[in-house]
Amino acid sequence: MKNTIKHQYVVALLLSVITCSTMFSQNKSSKNFSIDEINTKVDSILPLLTLEEKVAMCHAQSKFSTPGVDRLGIPEIWMSDGPHGVRAEISWDSWDYAGWTNDSITAFPALTCLAATFRPELSAQYGMSVGEEALYREKDVLLGPGVNIYRTPLNGRNFEYLGEDPYLASKMVVPYIKGVQKNGVAACVKHYALNNQEHWRNIINVEVSDRALHEIYLPAFKASVQEAGVWSIMGAYNKVRGQFACHNELLLNDILKKDWGFDGVVISDWSGAHSTEESALYGLDMEMGTGTDGLGTSTANHYDHYYLASPFLKAIKNGDMDEALVNDKVRRILRLMYRTNMNPNKALGKINNKEHHDVARKIATEGIVLLKNENNFFPIEDKEGLTIAVIGENATRSMTAGGGSSELKPKFEISPLEGLKQRYKKAKIIHAMGYHTGSSVYDNIIPSNLNQDSLRIEAIATAKKADIVLYVGGLNKSHLQDCEGDDRQSYELPYNQEELINQLKAVSPKLGMLLVTGNAVETPWLSKVDGLLQTWYLGSMAGHAIADVVSGDVNPSGKLPFSFPKKLKDNGAHFYGEISYPGDGTNQYYKEDILVGYRWHDTKKIASQYAFGYGLSYTKFSLSNIKADQNKYNTKDNITVSCSINNTGNLEGDEVVQVYIGKKNSKVKRALKELKGFNKASLTKGESKNVSISIPVSSLAYYNESISDWSIEKGDYLIYVGNASNNISKTIKISVQ
Ligand code: BGC
């Protein structure tokens, strides 16, 4: 159980222990301590701690907590997974759920959906809301958000991340972190770095160029540190250039702590630490999850055997290691505590309130992407005499259960079927499962005692009775689907869904599909569906959000945060074969280098099925009057790109103007173009709005490997303005002097 010492009590104890009382006086007028105040407090408290106490603070005492120091009133630190909500309580020493009855939460949409909103303001609301829930659940650290770049559609964990573009991921992650931390809860951005696949995640050594590292894989982490001021970061499981990422000299000491000035805590992924010496020396501050589950039978306290426990203590006592090493780690940990559980001005948090449900629904509806809409299949009007058949296991399956550590125990989860039934009052909704994969189906839909064949026959019979069929398919959160621990094994839809879609099309002239995934899938069945919505994993309010968009109550405005290649081989990581993905079991080489996602498709002229940034609307937009404020810039200038968005259709709606920039005739390898700015605008029907996007010329720099720094190349650049990476309305030439 959480240490029950209350914040005021903690502070009172500290005051009594420390002679210099002014240093510890609370600044009641401001919510948080300033960094100077924190550092002063940390410097005062550090000499009071014994070596044993300091070492103890650097490793777990249970699955999700680290010890405090009772005699000084220093509380424990409690953590919980993220990133889509606060995970149910886990047992002290095992991965079993503790079975509490008061830990149900709001499940927010998966981060892929958040990225698809292209709306950083929603990210701020997401962070604030999930932070409030973490606070209510008395968590000091929320283990999220995840910003690993989407490199391959097979990665089982892509749904927890913010897509394939470093700029988009950076813009979306910063407000999330700020929102969480406004509550006095530390965000823990993860998994640093290059954990871009789950297959062999514990052993694979990633070899990547400096350019790809700095231009593609690190920017969202850097923005988390430098723009959001994140208070903790989680090391990744994999190795990077031969050293495990959780204690990696280059990533942690050189880049994160030295170059970026990170002053927070590096937390290992659970079992991500592998050596006392490397953990001590190469940047790890807090070791979690190592070895067997907690209190083993053979020793009094298994946690004492962590790499940063007794062996670390012994090495310092022997003089083999400098005490300065533990002091630096504890300084960081205390800093995190003054920002979280030792901040006496912390609020109490909120959980499952209407605001959080509204935020979850708003993000879910705004992230849904309309991929195809032949003959205006969507929206579907609610009218008497209409029968809609909702087919597919994903219409009723829980998508907050499963998936690994991001699994949630929501107070409720509205399924797509339930949401549609609540919304459609005049039309009749009928349902059949179509196929059944086993666990994790909503309790109220007890699978009939039909086998797979008869489920199929029942689905076809149900479809025949309907005017419109909505097939709800995709992946799910089972092992080898969208799930932590391994990757998908093929790019196709699983469970023979293609055949089911073909059979449904044969009996239903109007067939639409809701694709429930966190990843791209192969779409050979595309011509069979008239309408297609990418609906992600949407959390508690999933069904309501889906019904909002299907009915037209909300006009879809999501844009894909990653490309849908036609074939797996069309993806850059897969193009080079196994040595690039998944590696040979020991090493892998990111051979596509900086050409990740749309950068690959654009540069190699390999069209994707659906491009990064793509998404349709129920209304129509056009962009006009597109221009840059000048045609010559200096390296310190900002480029202001402006345009007019015109809603030329009959409905209000939102459109995302996207600005990409590329350099022709560059002396270094470049992607054809890269996202450098975007702006989402809401327009009533017939309305026109001017939008302007400011882009610092410095953001056109490339990472110059010969000087290990960024360089801005002079010369001509092309600015591409459009509403998708493959739908550019105008290209403007500028030059940088
Ligand atoms: C995951 C982390 C998670 C941790 C604790 C690990 O397996 O990779 O993302 O935060 O477990 O559950």
Coordinates of N, CA, C and O in Angstrom, one line a residue, residues 573-675:
A573 N 11.7 0.2 -44.1 CA 12.4 -0.7 -43.2 C 12.4 -2.2 -43.7 O 13.3 -2.9 -43.5
H574 N 11.4 -2.5 -44.5 CA 11.2 -3.9 -45.0 C 11.9 -4.1 -46.3 O 12.2 -5.2 -46.7
F575 N 12.1 -3.0 -47.0 CA 12.7 -3.1 -48.3 C 14.0 -3.8 -48.3 O 14.4 -4.6 -49.2
Y576 N 14.8 -3.6 -47.3 CA 16.2 -4.1 -47.2 C 16.2 -5.5 -46.6 O 17.3 -6.1 -46.4
G577 N 15.1 -6.1 -46.4 CA 15.1 -7.5 -45.9 C 15.4 -7.6 -44.4 O 15.4 -6.6 -43.7
E578 N 15.7 -8.8 -44.0 CA 15.7 -9.2 -42.6 C 16.8 -8.4 -41.8 O 16.6 -8.2 -40.6
I579 N 17.9 -8.1 -42.4 CA 19.0 -7.4 -41.7 C 18.5 -6.0 -41.2 O 19.0 -5.5 -40.2
S580 N 17.5 -5.5 -41.9 CA 17.0 -4.2 -41.5 C 15.8 -4.4 -40.6 O 15.6 -3.6 -39.6
Y581 N 14.9 -5.3 -40.9 CA 13.9 -5.7 -40.0 C 13.6 -7.2 -40.1 O 13.4 -7.7 -41.2
P582 N 13.6 -8.0 -39.0 CA 13.8 -7.6 -37.6 C 15.2 -7.8 -37.2 O 15.5 -7.7 -36.0
G583 N 16.2 -7.9 -38.1 CA 17.5 -8.2 -37.7 C 17.8 -9.6 -37.7 O 17.0 -10.5 -38.1
D584 N 19.1 -10.0 -37.3 CA 19.5 -11.4 -37.4 C 19.4 -12.1 -36.0 O 19.9 -13.2 -35.8
G585 N 18.8 -11.4 -35.1 CA 18.7 -12.0 -33.7 C 19.7 -11.4 -32.8 O 19.6 -11.4 -31.6
T586 N 20.7 -10.8 -33.4 CA 21.8 -10.1 -32.6 C 21.8 -8.6 -33.0 O 21.7 -7.7 -32.1
N587 N 21.9 -8.3 -34.3 CA 22.0 -6.9 -34.7 C 20.9 -6.6 -35.8 O 20.4 -7.5 -36.4
Q588 N 20.6 -5.4 -35.9 CA 19.8 -4.9 -37.0 C 20.3 -3.6 -37.5 O 20.9 -2.8 -36.7
Y589 N 20.2 -3.3 -38.7 CA 20.7 -2.1 -39.3 C 19.6 -1.3 -39.9 O 18.8 -1.9 -40.8
Y590 N 19.4 -0.1 -39.5 CA 18.3 0.7 -40.1 C 18.7 1.2 -41.4 O 19.2 2.4 -41.6
K591 N 18.6 0.3 -42.4 CA 19.2 0.6 -43.7 C 18.4 1.7 -44.5 O 19.0 2.4 -45.3
E592 N 17.2 1.9 -44.2 CA 16.4 3.0 -44.9 C 16.9 4.3 -44.4 O 16.5 5.4 -44.9
D593 N 17.6 4.3 -43.3 CA 18.3 5.5 -42.7 C 17.2 6.6 -42.4 O 16.3 6.3 -41.7
I594 N 17.4 7.8 -43.0 CA 16.4 8.9 -42.7 C 15.1 8.7 -43.4 O 14.2 9.5 -43.2
L595 N 15.0 7.8 -44.3 CA 13.8 7.7 -45.2 C 12.8 6.8 -44.5 O 12.4 5.8 -45.0
V596 N 12.2 7.3 -43.5 CA 11.2 6.6 -42.7 C 9.8 7.0 -43.2 O 9.6 8.2 -43.4
G597 N 8.9 6.1 -43.3 CA 7.5 6.4 -43.6 C 7.3 7.1 -44.9 O 7.8 6.7 -46.0
Y598 N 6.6 8.3 -44.9 CA 6.4 9.0 -46.2 C 7.7 9.5 -46.8 O 7.7 9.7 -48.0
R599 N 8.7 9.7 -46.0 CA 10.0 10.2 -46.6 C 10.5 9.1 -47.6 O 11.0 9.5 -48.6
W600 N 10.2 7.9 -47.3 CA 10.6 6.8 -48.2 C 9.7 6.8 -49.4 O 10.2 6.8 -50.5
H601 N 8.4 6.7 -49.2 CA 7.5 6.7 -50.3 C 7.7 7.8 -51.3 O 7.8 7.6 -52.5
D602 N 7.9 9.0 -50.7 CA 8.0 10.2 -51.6 C 9.3 10.2 -52.4 O 9.4 10.4 -53.6
T603 N 10.4 9.9 -51.6 CA 11.7 10.0 -52.2 C 12.0 8.9 -53.3 O 12.6 9.1 -54.3
K604 N 11.5 7.7 -52.9 CA 11.6 6.5 -53.8 C 10.5 6.4 -54.9 O 10.5 5.5 -55.6
K605 N 9.6 7.3 -54.8 CA 8.4 7.3 -55.7 C 7.7 6.0 -55.7 O 7.4 5.4 -56.7
I606 N 7.4 5.5 -54.5 CA 6.6 4.3 -54.3 C 5.3 4.8 -53.6 O 5.3 5.2 -52.4
A607 N 4.2 4.8 -54.4 CA 3.0 5.3 -53.9 C 2.5 4.4 -52.7 O 2.6 3.2 -52.8
S608 N 2.0 5.1 -51.7 CA 1.4 4.3 -50.6 C -0.1 4.1 -50.9 O -0.7 4.8 -51.8
Q609 N -0.8 3.2 -50.2 CA -2.2 3.1 -50.4 C -2.9 4.3 -49.8 O -3.7 4.9 -50.5
Y610 N -2.5 4.7 -48.6 CA -2.9 5.9 -48.0 C -1.7 6.6 -47.4 O -0.9 6.0 -46.8
A611 N -1.6 7.9 -47.7 CA -0.4 8.6 -47.4 C -0.5 9.2 -46.0 O -1.5 9.6 -45.5
F612 N 0.7 9.5 -45.4 CA 0.8 10.3 -44.2 C 0.1 11.6 -44.4 O 0.2 12.3 -45.5
G613 N -0.7 12.0 -43.4 CA -1.4 13.3 -43.5 C -2.7 13.3 -44.2 O -3.4 14.3 -44.3
Y614 N -3.1 12.1 -44.8 CA -4.3 12.0 -45.6 C -5.5 11.7 -44.7 O -5.5 11.0 -43.7
G615 N -6.7 12.3 -45.1 CA -7.9 12.0 -44.4 C -9.0 12.9 -45.1 O -8.8 14.0 -45.3
L616 N -10.1 12.2 -45.3 CA -11.2 12.9 -46.0 C -12.2 13.6 -45.0 O -12.1 13.4 -43.8
S617 N -13.2 14.3 -45.6 CA -14.2 15.0 -44.8 C -15.5 14.8 -45.4 O -15.6 14.4 -46.6
Y618 N -16.6 15.1 -44.7 CA -17.9 15.0 -45.4 C -18.2 16.3 -46.1 O -19.2 16.4 -46.9
T619 N -17.3 17.3 -45.9 CA -17.5 18.5 -46.7 C -16.2 18.6 -47.6 O -15.4 17.7 -47.7
K620 N -16.1 19.7 -48.4 CA -15.0 19.8 -49.3 C -14.2 21.1 -49.0 O -14.8 22.1 -48.7
F621 N -12.9 21.0 -49.1 CA -12.1 22.2 -48.9 C -11.2 22.4 -50.1 O -10.8 21.5 -50.8
S622 N -10.9 23.7 -50.3 CA -9.8 24.0 -51.2 C -8.9 25.0 -50.6 O -9.2 25.8 -49.7
L623 N -7.6 24.9 -51.0 CA -6.6 25.9 -50.5 C -6.3 26.9 -51.6 O -6.1 26.5 -52.8
S624 N -6.2 28.1 -51.3 CA -5.9 29.1 -52.3 C -5.0 30.2 -51.7 O -4.8 30.2 -50.5
N625 N -4.5 31.0 -52.6 CA -3.7 32.2 -52.2 C -2.5 31.7 -51.3 O -2.2 32.4 -50.3
I626 N -1.9 30.7 -51.7 CA -0.8 30.1 -50.9 C 0.5 30.8 -51.2 O 0.9 31.0 -52.4
K627 N 1.1 31.4 -50.2 CA 2.4 32.1 -50.4 C 3.3 32.1 -49.2 O 2.9 31.8 -48.1
A628 N 4.5 32.4 -49.5 CA 5.5 32.6 -48.4 C 5.7 34.1 -48.3 O 5.5 34.8 -49.3
D629 N 6.0 34.6 -47.1 CA 6.1 36.1 -46.9 C 7.3 36.7 -47.7 O 7.3 37.9 -48.0
Q630 N 8.3 35.9 -48.0 CA 9.5 36.4 -48.8 C 9.9 35.3 -49.7 O 9.5 34.2 -49.6
N631 N 10.9 35.6 -50.5 CA 11.5 34.5 -51.3 C 13.0 34.3 -50.9 O 13.6 33.3 -51.4
K632 N 13.5 35.2 -50.1 CA 14.9 35.0 -49.6 C 14.9 35.1 -48.1 O 14.3 36.1 -47.5
Y633 N 15.6 34.2 -47.5 CA 15.7 34.3 -46.0 C 17.1 34.1 -45.5 O 17.9 33.5 -46.2
N634 N 17.4 34.6 -44.3 CA 18.6 34.3 -43.6 C 18.4 33.2 -42.6 O 17.2 32.9 -42.3
T635 N 19.5 32.7 -42.2 CA 19.3 31.5 -41.3 C 18.6 31.7 -40.0 O 18.1 30.8 -39.4
K636 N 18.6 33.0 -39.6 CA 17.9 33.3 -38.3 C 16.4 33.7 -38.5 O 15.7 33.9 -37.5
D637 N 16.0 33.8 -39.7 CA 14.6 34.2 -40.0 C 13.6 33.1 -39.7 O 13.9 32.0 -39.5
N638 N 12.3 33.6 -39.7 CA 11.2 32.7 -39.8 C 10.5 32.8 -41.1 O 10.4 33.9 -41.7
I639 N 10.1 31.7 -41.7 CA 9.4 31.7 -42.9 C 7.9 31.7 -42.5 O 7.5 30.8 -41.8
T640 N 7.1 32.6 -43.0 CA 5.7 32.6 -42.8 C 5.0 32.1 -44.0 O 5.0 32.8 -45.1
V641 N 4.3 31.0 -43.9 CA 3.6 30.5 -45.1 C 2.1 30.8 -44.8 O 1.6 30.5 -43.7
S642 N 1.4 31.4 -45.7 CA 0.0 31.6 -45.5 C -0.9 31.1 -46.6 O -0.4 30.9 -47.7
C643 N -2.1 30.9 -46.3 CA -3.0 30.4 -47.4 C -4.4 30.6 -46.9 O -4.7 30.9 -45.7
S644 N -5.4 30.5 -47.8 CA -6.8 30.6 -47.4 C -7.4 29.2 -47.6 O -7.2 28.6 -48.6
I645 N -8.1 28.8 -46.5 CA -8.8 27.5 -46.6 C -10.3 27.9 -46.9 O -10.8 28.7 -46.2
N646 N -10.8 27.2 -47.9 CA -12.2 27.5 -48.2 C -13.0 26.2 -48.0 O -12.7 25.2 -48.6
N647 N -14.1 26.3 -47.3 CA -15.0 25.2 -47.1 C -16.0 25.3 -48.2 O -17.0 26.2 -48.1
T648 N -15.9 24.6 -49.3 CA -16.8 24.7 -50.4 C -17.9 23.7 -50.4 O -18.7 23.7 -51.4
G649 N -18.0 23.0 -49.4 CA -19.1 22.0 -49.3 C -20.3 22.5 -48.5 O -20.4 23.7 -48.2
N650 N -21.1 21.5 -48.0 CA -22.4 21.9 -47.4 C -22.4 21.7 -45.9 O -23.5 21.8 -45.3
L651 N -21.3 21.4 -45.3 CA -21.3 21.1 -43.9 C -20.1 21.8 -43.2 O -19.1 22.1 -43.9
E652 N -20.3 22.1 -41.9 CA -19.1 22.6 -41.2 C -18.1 21.5 -41.1 O -18.4 20.3 -41.1
G653 N -16.8 21.9 -41.0 CA -15.8 20.8 -40.9 C -14.4 21.5 -40.6 O -14.3 22.7 -40.6
D654 N -13.5 20.6 -40.3 CA -12.1 21.0 -40.0 C -11.1 20.5 -41.0 O -11.2 19.4 -41.5
E655 N -10.2 21.3 -41.3 CA -9.1 20.9 -42.3 C -7.8 21.2 -41.8 O -7.6 22.2 -41.0
V656 N -6.8 20.4 -42.1 CA -5.4 20.6 -41.6 C -4.5 21.0 -42.8 O -4.4 20.3 -43.8
V657 N -4.0 22.2 -42.7 CA -3.0 22.7 -43.7 C -1.7 22.1 -43.3 O -1.3 22.3 -42.1
Q658 N -1.0 21.5 -44.2 CA 0.3 20.9 -43.9 C 1.4 21.5 -44.8 O 1.2 21.7 -46.0
V659 N 2.5 21.9 -44.1 CA 3.6 22.5 -44.8 C 4.8 21.6 -44.7 O 5.3 21.3 -43.7
Y660 N 5.2 21.1 -45.9 CA 6.4 20.3 -46.0 C 7.5 21.1 -46.7 O 7.2 22.0 -47.5
I661 N 8.8 20.8 -46.4 CA 9.9 21.5 -47.0 C 10.9 20.5 -47.5 O 11.2 19.6 -46.8
G662 N 11.4 20.7 -48.7 CA 12.5 19.9 -49.2 C 13.6 20.7 -49.8 O 13.4 21.9 -50.2
K663 N 14.7 20.1 -50.0 CA 15.8 20.8 -50.6 C 16.2 20.1 -51.9 O 16.6 18.9 -51.8
K664 N 16.2 20.8 -53.0 CA 16.6 20.1 -54.2 C 18.1 20.3 -54.3 O 18.7 21.3 -53.8
N665 N 18.8 19.4 -55.0 CA 20.3 19.5 -55.2 C 21.0 19.7 -53.8 O 21.9 20.5 -53.7
S666 N 20.6 19.0 -52.8 CA 21.3 19.1 -51.6 C 22.6 18.3 -51.7 O 22.7 17.3 -52.4
K667 N 23.6 18.8 -50.9 CA 24.9 18.0 -51.0 C 24.8 16.8 -50.1 O 25.7 15.9 -50.2
V668 N 23.8 16.6 -49.3 CA 23.6 15.4 -48.5 C 22.3 14.7 -48.9 O 21.4 15.3 -49.5
K669 N 22.2 13.5 -48.5 CA 21.0 12.8 -48.8 C 19.8 13.5 -48.0 O 19.9 13.9 -46.9
R670 N 18.7 13.6 -48.7 CA 17.5 14.3 -48.1 C 16.3 13.6 -48.5 O 16.2 13.0 -49.7
A671 N 15.3 13.6 -47.7 CA 13.9 13.2 -48.1 C 13.4 14.2 -49.1 O 13.8 15.4 -49.0
L672 N 12.5 13.8 -50.0 CA 12.0 14.8 -50.9 C 11.4 16.0 -50.2 O 11.6 17.2 -50.5
K673 N 10.6 15.7 -49.1 CA 10.1 16.7 -48.3 C 9.8 16.2 -46.9 O 9.7 15.0 -46.7
E674 N 9.7 17.2 -45.9 CA 9.5 16.8 -44.5 C 8.5 17.8 -43.9 O 8.6 19.0 -44.2
L675 N 7.7 17.3 -43.1 CA 6.7 18.1 -42.4 C 7.4 19.1 -41.5 O 8.2 18.8 -40.7

